[in-house]
Every structure is written in C-alpha cells, then in structure tokens.
Amino acid sequence: MTANLKCTLDNSVTGYETFKAGNFTFDRCEYFAYISCPTGEHMMPIDAFLTALMRDIAWGFFYGTVAFDDVFGTTNHYGNVDMFVGKYSEEYTRSGRDYLENFKSDELMEVFKAMQSNWTNEGFDPFAAPQETGSAWGRKNGNNDAAIDRARETAKRMVGIPGDAPLRTDENGYPVNRAFLDVDQEQPVVEAAPGFEGELHAFNLFGFLSRSDVTWNPSIVSVVRQSLFCPTTEEYILPIEHGNDRVEWFIQFSDEIVWDIKDGETSKPRAQVVMRPGDVSAMPGDIRHQGFSPKRSLLLVWENGSPEIMDMIKDGTVPMVPVEF
Ligand code: PHB
Ligand code: FE
C-alpha cells in the first residue's frame, strides 16, 4: 500500500459520495474504489468492488470470510463483523501493515447498502454475467436499485410448496436464460398414495435454475434442519474469494467450473479443482476458494447452516474435512 492513492477527480465532478465506517473511508472515481484505513490505502477496479460488495450484502456477510480481493474483506461473527485490510495476506501481517476493525453487523450493513446504491449506475447489474449487463464505469448516472434490492430466493422448506418461495416462470418474470434453452421445463407429476395427499412435493430443479437471472448467488431451494441446498448458476468469476468457517460440498450439475483453493490464513495456493458434470467436491473449513466458469453452468452448493458448527470446527469437536479417503 502506498499513501495518497486517492482519486484526483472530486466528488463534485463525479457525483459520487464518500462513505465512512469507523476508521475506514471509501471513495470512488470513474474506474476505481479507494479504501483508506489507519495503516494505508488500497484500490480496486470499481466493477470488482461493486460485484463483491453486492454478494456481501445479499448474503448478510455469509459464512466466514468474504474477501473482495487479496487484501480487503469482511469476516462474519454472526451479529458482529470484522472489516479488514491485509489480515489474510502474509506479507501484510508480517510487516504490521494489516488492519482490522469490528462492527455491529447491522451498522456496517447500512453503510454497505448506501454505498452500493450510490455507486451503482443505471444499467449496471452487479449480479449479472458480464455479457448481460451495462457498465459500472464513469460518472454518476442514475441508479439500479431495482437490481440490487432484488431478494434472494430462500425457501423455508422447498421451492414451490404453496406459501413457500415460488417457482420461476415466464409469467413472473424469469425467462429461460440464453445458455439453457435446451433444459426440459416439464414439472414432475406427484401421485400421492391415499392418506398422503398434500404431503409430497417435487419440482424441476434444472428448470428452476435455467431461469435464474443472476450469477454467483445461491438460492436456498430446500431445507432439512441445518442441511441447505443452495444451487446457483455461474458464469465468469465468483466476485469474491470465500474463506470458509465450515465445510461445504459442491456438486457440478452442468458444464465446468475451475476452483482456485488457497490457505485460509495466509492465502498461499493449495489446490486447483476442475469440476465437470457429476463431479462432487468437499471443501475443508480452513480454506478460501474462488470459482471460474467459462460458460454459464449449474452448480449445487450444499451448506451446513448450523450456528455452532464454526466453533466446533475451531475447537476440534468436528473435523476440518468432511470426509477422509
Ligand atoms: C462459495 O463460496 O462456496 C460459493 C459462493 C457463491 C456461489 C458458489 C459458491 O455462487
Ligand atoms: Fe464457499
């Protein structure tokens, strides 16, 4: 980090606002976001910053760490949250240039939401694939609150059960994506035995996913206690590196995703995983990962939603890896 990275264009020219949270200050210019904290400054391309910020907001700071890049991010402690610079980069910590501040989650969330709204221009959709959105660049030009406020589907039991999260259809604004025109849209027929009417449910998951208008944004389609099925459609690059605080499973339904796996503490490279249709992988609880999807693909992320699992992993009650071979 060097001092005085700050944008030479003034807010009165660009039209954007400056945001503060604790000892952090956030600025944007036509191309970059600038993050200042007591140990220095950091800059990121504004499209990368806004797509990462969008995920942190939409997922309520997610499980564990949401790293916007190698330097800046947040770590969720469920009620409070750390915001950091260089905390998981060995060079920063070794030279004492890392910085971390803790916030009440709802207070930091308020700043993040205001920043996302002010810095997102009309036509730029931070959830969309690069080929399906306008640009993030330039001076302030309207907003896209309609896109950034759209709710993530989170089923209480299962998508499509009356009263639960609805199925996606042409009529409710979810046409089939250009990449999935060949996906069968038939719904399964459920024939319940006498006495079980109204107790069985099924839906076409591939059809549901083929109609997703967002990328890298898992929806919760079924819930069994702490077992959450969170499928998603992916295209281009996961805008964050996720530092896990629990294990999670990936099942690749279609096409291909390459995962870069790094050490959760130091960010040193640990593995590269190539997932093709039918491949299953188990991510350990002490890594960070980022996915690359050359074509729009269908991925199932299987999460453990337990509010205790991260502490059990830390104190060794449950293992760091979900399976040993
Ligand atoms: C993950 O961090 O595991 C993750 C997040 C979003 C996705 C896929 C995977 O779309
Ligand atoms: Fe993850």
Tab-separated table of C-alpha atoms and ligand atoms in Angstrom:
chain	number	residue	atom	x	y	z
A	1	MET	CA	0.000	0.000	0.000
A	2	THR	CA	1.153	3.492	-0.801
A	3	ALA	CA	-0.164	6.739	0.562
A	4	ASN	CA	-2.203	9.230	-1.438
A	5	LEU	CA	-3.776	6.878	-3.948
A	6	LYS	CA	-6.910	8.960	-3.772
A	7	CYS	CA	-8.798	9.807	-6.875
A	8	THR	CA	-7.868	13.114	-8.464
A	9	LEU	CA	-11.467	13.675	-9.528
A	10	ASP	CA	-13.512	15.422	-6.895
A	11	ASN	CA	-16.968	14.170	-5.809
A	12	SER	CA	-18.426	17.432	-7.106
A	13	VAL	CA	-17.268	16.346	-10.579
A	14	THR	CA	-18.024	12.590	-10.418
A	15	GLY	CA	-21.303	12.933	-8.488
A	16	TYR	CA	-20.464	10.079	-6.080
A	17	GLU	CA	-20.480	10.216	-2.281
A	18	THR	CA	-17.680	9.290	0.144
A	19	PHE	CA	-18.604	6.724	2.824
A	20	LYS	CA	-17.124	6.156	6.284
A	21	ALA	CA	-17.326	3.250	8.717
A	22	GLY	CA	-15.216	3.527	11.881
A	23	ASN	CA	-11.672	4.357	10.740
A	24	PHE	CA	-12.352	3.257	7.153
A	25	THR	CA	-13.102	5.686	4.326
A	26	PHE	CA	-14.425	4.635	0.919
A	27	ASP	CA	-14.186	6.738	-2.259
A	28	ARG	CA	-14.913	6.004	-5.897
A	29	CYS	CA	-13.890	7.646	-9.156
A	30	GLU	CA	-14.764	6.694	-12.731
A	31	TYR	CA	-12.763	3.429	-12.648
A	32	PHE	CA	-11.727	2.594	-9.083
A	33	ALA	CA	-12.800	2.187	-5.463
A	34	TYR	CA	-10.357	3.513	-2.823
A	35	ILE	CA	-10.279	2.060	0.690
A	36	SER	CA	-8.394	4.051	3.338
A	37	CYS	CA	-7.637	2.838	6.852
A	38	PRO	CA	-5.079	3.824	9.511
A	39	THR	CA	-2.338	1.587	8.009
A	40	GLY	CA	-2.688	2.796	4.424
A	41	GLU	CA	-4.789	2.811	1.280
A	42	HIS	CA	-5.929	0.180	-1.194
A	43	MET	CA	-7.579	0.472	-4.606
A	44	MET	CA	-9.732	-1.944	-6.613
A	45	PRO	CA	-11.428	-1.808	-10.035
A	46	ILE	CA	-14.932	-0.490	-9.364
A	47	ASP	CA	-16.686	-3.389	-11.156
A	48	ALA	CA	-14.830	-5.920	-8.987
A	49	PHE	CA	-15.567	-3.890	-5.864
A	50	LEU	CA	-19.293	-3.493	-6.580
A	51	THR	CA	-19.880	-7.135	-7.566
A	52	ALA	CA	-18.113	-8.263	-4.355
A	53	LEU	CA	-19.955	-5.731	-2.193
A	54	MET	CA	-23.221	-6.963	-3.713
A	55	ARG	CA	-22.510	-10.538	-2.569
A	56	ASP	CA	-21.527	-9.416	0.959
A	57	ILE	CA	-24.824	-7.513	1.221
A	58	ALA	CA	-27.040	-10.181	-0.363
A	59	TRP	CA	-25.616	-12.941	1.834
A	60	GLY	CA	-25.619	-10.979	5.103
A	61	PHE	CA	-21.790	-11.281	5.358
A	62	PHE	CA	-22.087	-15.025	4.521
A	63	TYR	CA	-20.316	-17.886	6.334
A	64	GLY	CA	-16.820	-16.860	7.432
A	65	THR	CA	-14.789	-14.515	5.261
A	66	VAL	CA	-15.826	-12.616	2.150
A	67	ALA	CA	-12.582	-11.450	0.550
A	68	PHE	CA	-13.126	-8.781	-2.112
A	69	ASP	CA	-9.562	-9.438	-3.354
A	70	ASP	CA	-6.217	-10.482	-1.819
A	71	VAL	CA	-6.316	-7.567	0.622
A	72	PHE	CA	-9.731	-6.283	1.666
A	73	GLY	CA	-12.773	-8.065	3.094
A	74	THR	CA	-15.078	-8.960	5.975
A	75	THR	CA	-15.273	-11.860	8.448
A	76	ASN	CA	-18.665	-12.729	9.892
A	77	HIS	CA	-19.027	-13.379	13.607
A	78	TYR	CA	-22.821	-13.546	13.324
A	79	GLY	CA	-24.069	-10.343	14.987
A	80	ASN	CA	-20.761	-8.543	14.647
A	81	VAL	CA	-18.355	-8.484	11.746
A	82	ASP	CA	-14.669	-7.688	11.171
A	83	MET	CA	-13.661	-5.460	8.286
A	84	PHE	CA	-10.000	-5.878	7.405
A	85	VAL	CA	-7.114	-4.900	5.183
A	86	GLY	CA	-4.292	-7.422	4.709
A	87	LYS	CA	-5.427	-9.689	7.560
A	88	TYR	CA	-5.110	-12.850	5.472
A	89	SER	CA	-2.076	-11.811	3.439
A	90	GLU	CA	1.175	-12.989	4.945
A	91	GLU	CA	3.194	-10.002	3.704
A	92	TYR	CA	0.793	-7.541	5.283
A	93	THR	CA	0.686	-9.298	8.651
A	94	ARG	CA	4.471	-9.851	8.732
A	95	SER	CA	5.152	-6.170	8.108
A	96	GLY	CA	2.455	-5.000	10.520
A	97	ARG	CA	0.500	-3.283	7.759
A	98	ASP	CA	-2.701	-5.248	8.320
A	99	TYR	CA	-5.685	-3.561	9.936
A	100	LEU	CA	-8.931	-4.901	11.386
A	101	GLU	CA	-11.916	-3.239	12.975
A	102	ASN	CA	-15.022	-4.857	14.415
A	103	PHE	CA	-18.547	-3.536	13.713
A	104	LYS	CA	-22.093	-4.377	14.695
A	105	SER	CA	-23.353	-6.203	11.608
A	106	ASP	CA	-26.436	-4.070	11.095
A	107	GLU	CA	-24.431	-0.833	11.330
A	108	LEU	CA	-21.845	-1.869	8.744
A	109	MET	CA	-24.615	-3.307	6.554
A	110	GLU	CA	-26.320	0.073	6.483
A	111	VAL	CA	-23.132	1.759	5.182
A	112	PHE	CA	-22.563	-1.020	2.627
A	113	LYS	CA	-26.126	-0.733	1.285
A	114	ALA	CA	-25.905	3.056	0.972
A	115	MET	CA	-22.550	2.748	-0.847
A	116	GLN	CA	-23.846	0.057	-3.218
A	117	SER	CA	-26.861	2.189	-4.073
A	118	ASN	CA	-24.889	5.419	-4.587
A	119	TRP	CA	-22.069	3.860	-6.620
A	120	THR	CA	-24.169	1.609	-8.908
A	121	ASN	CA	-25.112	3.354	-12.143
A	122	GLU	CA	-28.222	2.834	-14.219
A	123	GLY	CA	-27.812	-0.250	-16.395
A	124	PHE	CA	-25.107	-1.890	-14.285
A	125	ASP	CA	-26.345	-5.080	-12.632
A	126	PRO	CA	-23.761	-6.428	-10.157
A	127	PHE	CA	-25.471	-9.854	-10.109
A	128	ALA	CA	-25.428	-10.292	-13.883
A	129	ALA	CA	-22.901	-12.054	-16.100
A	130	PRO	CA	-20.543	-9.565	-17.816
A	131	GLN	CA	-22.277	-10.204	-21.163
A	132	GLU	CA	-25.697	-9.465	-19.675
A	133	THR	CA	-25.077	-6.086	-18.040
A	134	GLY	CA	-24.180	-2.490	-18.847
A	135	SER	CA	-21.042	-0.899	-17.472
A	136	ALA	CA	-20.029	0.202	-13.982
A	137	TRP	CA	-17.651	2.903	-15.244
A	138	GLY	CA	-17.923	6.642	-15.456
A	139	ARG	CA	-19.523	9.475	-13.581
A	140	LYS	CA	-22.708	9.071	-11.592
A	141	ASN	CA	-25.610	8.252	-13.846
A	142	GLY	CA	-28.864	7.296	-12.114
A	143	ASN	CA	-29.039	4.107	-10.067
A	144	ASN	CA	-30.070	0.470	-10.338
A	145	ASP	CA	-31.814	-0.059	-7.004
A	146	ALA	CA	-34.316	-2.386	-8.681
A	147	ALA	CA	-31.495	-4.846	-9.451
A	148	ILE	CA	-29.531	-4.508	-6.228
A	149	ASP	CA	-32.585	-4.792	-3.973
A	150	ARG	CA	-33.936	-7.961	-5.564
A	151	ALA	CA	-34.471	-10.605	-2.930
A	152	ARG	CA	-32.623	-13.900	-2.980
A	153	GLU	CA	-34.987	-16.903	-3.068
A	154	THR	CA	-34.786	-18.550	0.331
A	155	ALA	CA	-37.234	-21.409	0.773
A	156	LYS	CA	-38.409	-22.258	4.271
A	157	ARG	CA	-38.937	-25.921	3.288
A	158	MET	CA	-38.866	-26.263	-0.501
A	159	VAL	CA	-39.381	-24.064	-3.518
A	160	GLY	CA	-42.860	-24.420	-4.998
A	161	ILE	CA	-44.712	-25.600	-1.855
A	162	PRO	CA	-47.816	-23.402	-1.504
A	163	GLY	CA	-46.894	-20.397	0.667
A	164	ASP	CA	-43.153	-21.003	0.240
A	165	ALA	CA	-40.744	-19.425	-2.318
A	166	PRO	CA	-42.406	-19.621	-5.752
A	167	LEU	CA	-41.224	-21.427	-8.878
A	168	ARG	CA	-39.795	-19.274	-11.685
A	169	THR	CA	-41.919	-18.860	-14.799
A	170	ASP	CA	-42.157	-16.670	-17.906
A	171	GLU	CA	-45.216	-15.070	-16.316
A	172	ASN	CA	-43.464	-13.996	-13.100
A	173	GLY	CA	-40.517	-12.523	-14.989
A	174	TYR	CA	-37.982	-15.353	-15.217
A	175	PRO	CA	-37.478	-16.412	-18.849
A	176	VAL	CA	-35.092	-19.277	-19.591
A	177	ASN	CA	-31.506	-17.999	-19.859
A	178	ARG	CA	-29.876	-17.962	-23.319
A	179	ALA	CA	-27.475	-20.728	-22.231
A	180	PHE	CA	-30.175	-23.153	-21.090
A	181	LEU	CA	-32.727	-23.171	-23.919
A	182	ASP	CA	-32.345	-26.966	-24.134
A	183	VAL	CA	-33.266	-27.602	-20.481
A	184	ASP	CA	-36.505	-29.581	-20.086
A	185	GLN	CA	-39.184	-27.428	-18.454
A	186	GLU	CA	-41.667	-30.216	-17.565
A	187	GLN	CA	-42.655	-30.407	-13.911
A	188	PRO	CA	-42.763	-33.816	-12.204
A	189	VAL	CA	-46.168	-35.374	-11.553
A	190	VAL	CA	-46.646	-36.385	-7.916
A	191	GLU	CA	-49.134	-39.187	-7.303
A	192	ALA	CA	-49.601	-39.457	-3.572
A	193	ALA	CA	-50.927	-42.675	-2.057
A	194	PRO	CA	-54.225	-42.283	-0.201
A	195	GLY	CA	-53.629	-40.543	3.102
A	196	PHE	CA	-50.546	-38.695	1.872
A	197	GLU	CA	-52.235	-36.099	-0.324
A	198	GLY	CA	-50.712	-32.654	0.197
A	199	GLU	CA	-47.672	-34.105	1.980
A	200	LEU	CA	-45.448	-34.767	-1.018
A	201	HIS	CA	-43.778	-32.198	-3.202
A	202	ALA	CA	-41.363	-32.175	-6.112
A	203	PHE	CA	-40.208	-29.631	-8.671
A	204	ASN	CA	-37.905	-29.466	-11.677
A	205	LEU	CA	-34.655	-28.114	-10.200
A	206	PHE	CA	-32.802	-27.812	-13.524
A	207	GLY	CA	-35.795	-25.936	-14.960
A	208	PHE	CA	-35.793	-23.638	-11.920
A	209	LEU	CA	-32.077	-22.913	-12.299
A	210	SER	CA	-32.263	-22.418	-16.055
A	211	ARG	CA	-34.454	-19.380	-15.306
A	212	SER	CA	-32.068	-17.700	-12.871
A	213	ASP	CA	-31.388	-14.069	-13.830
A	214	VAL	CA	-28.363	-13.794	-11.531
A	215	THR	CA	-24.926	-15.393	-11.317
A	216	TRP	CA	-22.881	-16.484	-8.296
A	217	ASN	CA	-25.862	-16.008	-5.991
A	218	PRO	CA	-27.078	-19.285	-4.490
A	219	SER	CA	-30.763	-19.509	-3.633
A	220	ILE	CA	-31.959	-21.854	-0.894
A	221	VAL	CA	-34.282	-24.353	-2.584
A	222	SER	CA	-34.719	-26.911	0.205
A	223	VAL	CA	-34.141	-27.037	3.943
A	224	VAL	CA	-33.911	-30.111	6.167
A	225	ARG	CA	-32.862	-28.943	9.634
A	226	GLN	CA	-29.375	-27.445	9.032
A	227	SER	CA	-28.965	-29.030	5.600
A	228	LEU	CA	-29.369	-26.284	2.988
A	229	PHE	CA	-29.411	-26.987	-0.742
A	230	CYS	CA	-28.149	-23.782	-2.356
A	231	PRO	CA	-27.955	-24.243	-6.131
A	232	THR	CA	-26.845	-21.428	-8.400
A	233	THR	CA	-25.936	-20.585	-11.975
A	234	GLU	CA	-22.397	-19.415	-12.607
A	235	GLU	CA	-20.721	-17.519	-15.422
A	236	TYR	CA	-17.302	-15.803	-15.480
A	237	ILE	CA	-15.718	-15.396	-11.994
A	238	LEU	CA	-17.096	-15.629	-8.445
A	239	PRO	CA	-16.671	-11.949	-7.444
A	240	ILE	CA	-15.295	-12.838	-4.021
A	241	GLU	CA	-12.906	-15.355	-2.511
A	242	HIS	CA	-14.844	-17.208	0.146
A	243	GLY	CA	-12.897	-18.074	3.321
A	244	ASN	CA	-14.870	-20.943	4.860
A	245	ASP	CA	-15.584	-21.311	8.566
A	246	ARG	CA	-17.206	-24.721	7.973
A	247	VAL	CA	-17.082	-27.419	5.338
A	248	GLU	CA	-19.254	-27.248	2.232
A	249	TRP	CA	-19.928	-29.586	-0.676
A	250	PHE	CA	-20.143	-28.778	-4.376
A	251	ILE	CA	-21.952	-30.926	-6.944
A	252	GLN	CA	-21.424	-29.835	-10.552
A	253	PHE	CA	-24.669	-30.292	-12.492
A	254	SER	CA	-23.567	-28.991	-15.899
A	255	ASP	CA	-20.616	-27.515	-17.825
A	256	GLU	CA	-17.397	-26.778	-15.925
A	257	ILE	CA	-16.019	-24.709	-13.048
A	258	VAL	CA	-12.353	-24.375	-12.081
A	259	TRP	CA	-11.788	-23.636	-8.391
A	260	ASP	CA	-8.675	-21.947	-7.030
A	261	ILE	CA	-8.153	-23.103	-3.459
A	262	LYS	CA	-5.885	-21.162	-1.107
A	263	ASP	CA	-4.894	-21.408	2.529
A	264	GLY	CA	-7.492	-19.570	4.632
A	265	GLU	CA	-4.933	-17.798	6.865
A	266	THR	CA	-2.080	-16.947	4.501
A	267	SER	CA	-3.815	-17.084	1.082
A	268	LYS	CA	-0.999	-19.319	-0.233
A	269	PRO	CA	-2.146	-21.535	-3.148
A	270	ARG	CA	-3.246	-25.026	-2.031
A	271	ALA	CA	-5.013	-26.682	-4.957
A	272	GLN	CA	-6.862	-26.259	-8.210
A	273	VAL	CA	-10.020	-28.303	-8.673
A	274	VAL	CA	-11.638	-28.799	-12.086
A	275	MET	CA	-15.281	-29.832	-11.759
A	276	ARG	CA	-17.228	-31.367	-14.630
A	277	PRO	CA	-20.849	-32.621	-14.680
A	278	GLY	CA	-21.411	-35.154	-11.899
A	279	ASP	CA	-18.229	-34.257	-10.009
A	280	VAL	CA	-18.555	-33.829	-6.256
A	281	SER	CA	-16.057	-31.998	-4.073
A	282	ALA	CA	-15.850	-31.315	-0.353
A	283	MET	CA	-14.253	-28.027	0.652
A	284	PRO	CA	-12.438	-28.067	4.020
A	285	GLY	CA	-13.238	-25.489	6.727
A	286	ASP	CA	-9.845	-23.746	6.640
A	287	ILE	CA	-9.515	-22.680	3.013
A	288	ARG	CA	-10.593	-19.866	0.751
A	289	HIS	CA	-11.820	-20.511	-2.766
A	290	GLN	CA	-12.851	-18.746	-5.946
A	291	GLY	CA	-14.599	-20.289	-8.967
A	292	PHE	CA	-14.103	-19.654	-12.694
A	293	SER	CA	-16.929	-20.692	-15.043
A	294	PRO	CA	-16.134	-20.304	-18.773
A	295	LYS	CA	-19.792	-20.966	-19.732
A	296	ARG	CA	-22.934	-20.482	-17.687
A	297	SER	CA	-23.098	-23.602	-15.525
A	298	LEU	CA	-25.333	-25.225	-12.943
A	299	LEU	CA	-23.806	-25.822	-9.511
A	300	LEU	CA	-25.234	-27.188	-6.264
A	301	VAL	CA	-23.661	-25.730	-3.126
A	302	TRP	CA	-24.611	-27.802	-0.068
A	303	GLU	CA	-24.246	-25.790	3.127
A	304	ASN	CA	-24.420	-26.656	6.805
A	305	GLY	CA	-26.420	-23.790	8.348
A	306	SER	CA	-25.639	-24.731	11.962
A	307	PRO	CA	-24.980	-21.703	14.205
A	308	GLU	CA	-22.471	-23.777	16.242
A	309	ILE	CA	-20.519	-25.618	13.561
A	310	MET	CA	-17.797	-22.966	13.157
A	311	ASP	CA	-16.962	-23.105	16.873
A	312	MET	CA	-16.985	-26.921	16.839
A	313	ILE	CA	-14.508	-26.853	13.946
A	314	LYS	CA	-12.280	-24.350	15.761
A	315	ASP	CA	-12.172	-26.353	18.998
A	316	GLY	CA	-11.726	-29.679	17.168
A	317	THR	CA	-15.095	-31.241	18.149
A	318	VAL	CA	-15.718	-31.918	14.459
A	319	PRO	CA	-13.016	-32.398	11.806
A	320	MET	CA	-11.816	-29.731	9.383
A	321	VAL	CA	-12.608	-32.001	6.423
A	322	PRO	CA	-15.989	-33.680	5.894
A	323	VAL	CA	-14.546	-36.933	4.570
A	324	GLU	CA	-11.217	-38.791	4.658
A	325	PHE	CA	-10.065	-41.215	1.972
B	1	PHB	C1	-18.975	-20.404	-2.210
B	1	PHB	O1	-18.280	-19.569	-1.669
B	1	PHB	O2	-18.896	-21.552	-1.832
B	1	PHB	C2	-19.869	-20.021	-3.305
B	1	PHB	C3	-20.484	-18.794	-3.282
B	1	PHB	C4	-21.306	-18.436	-4.331
B	1	PHB	C5	-21.504	-19.293	-5.372
B	1	PHB	C6	-20.889	-20.536	-5.396
B	1	PHB	C7	-20.069	-20.901	-4.360
B	1	PHB	O3	-22.292	-18.933	-6.368
B	2	FE	FE	-17.620	-21.246	-0.299
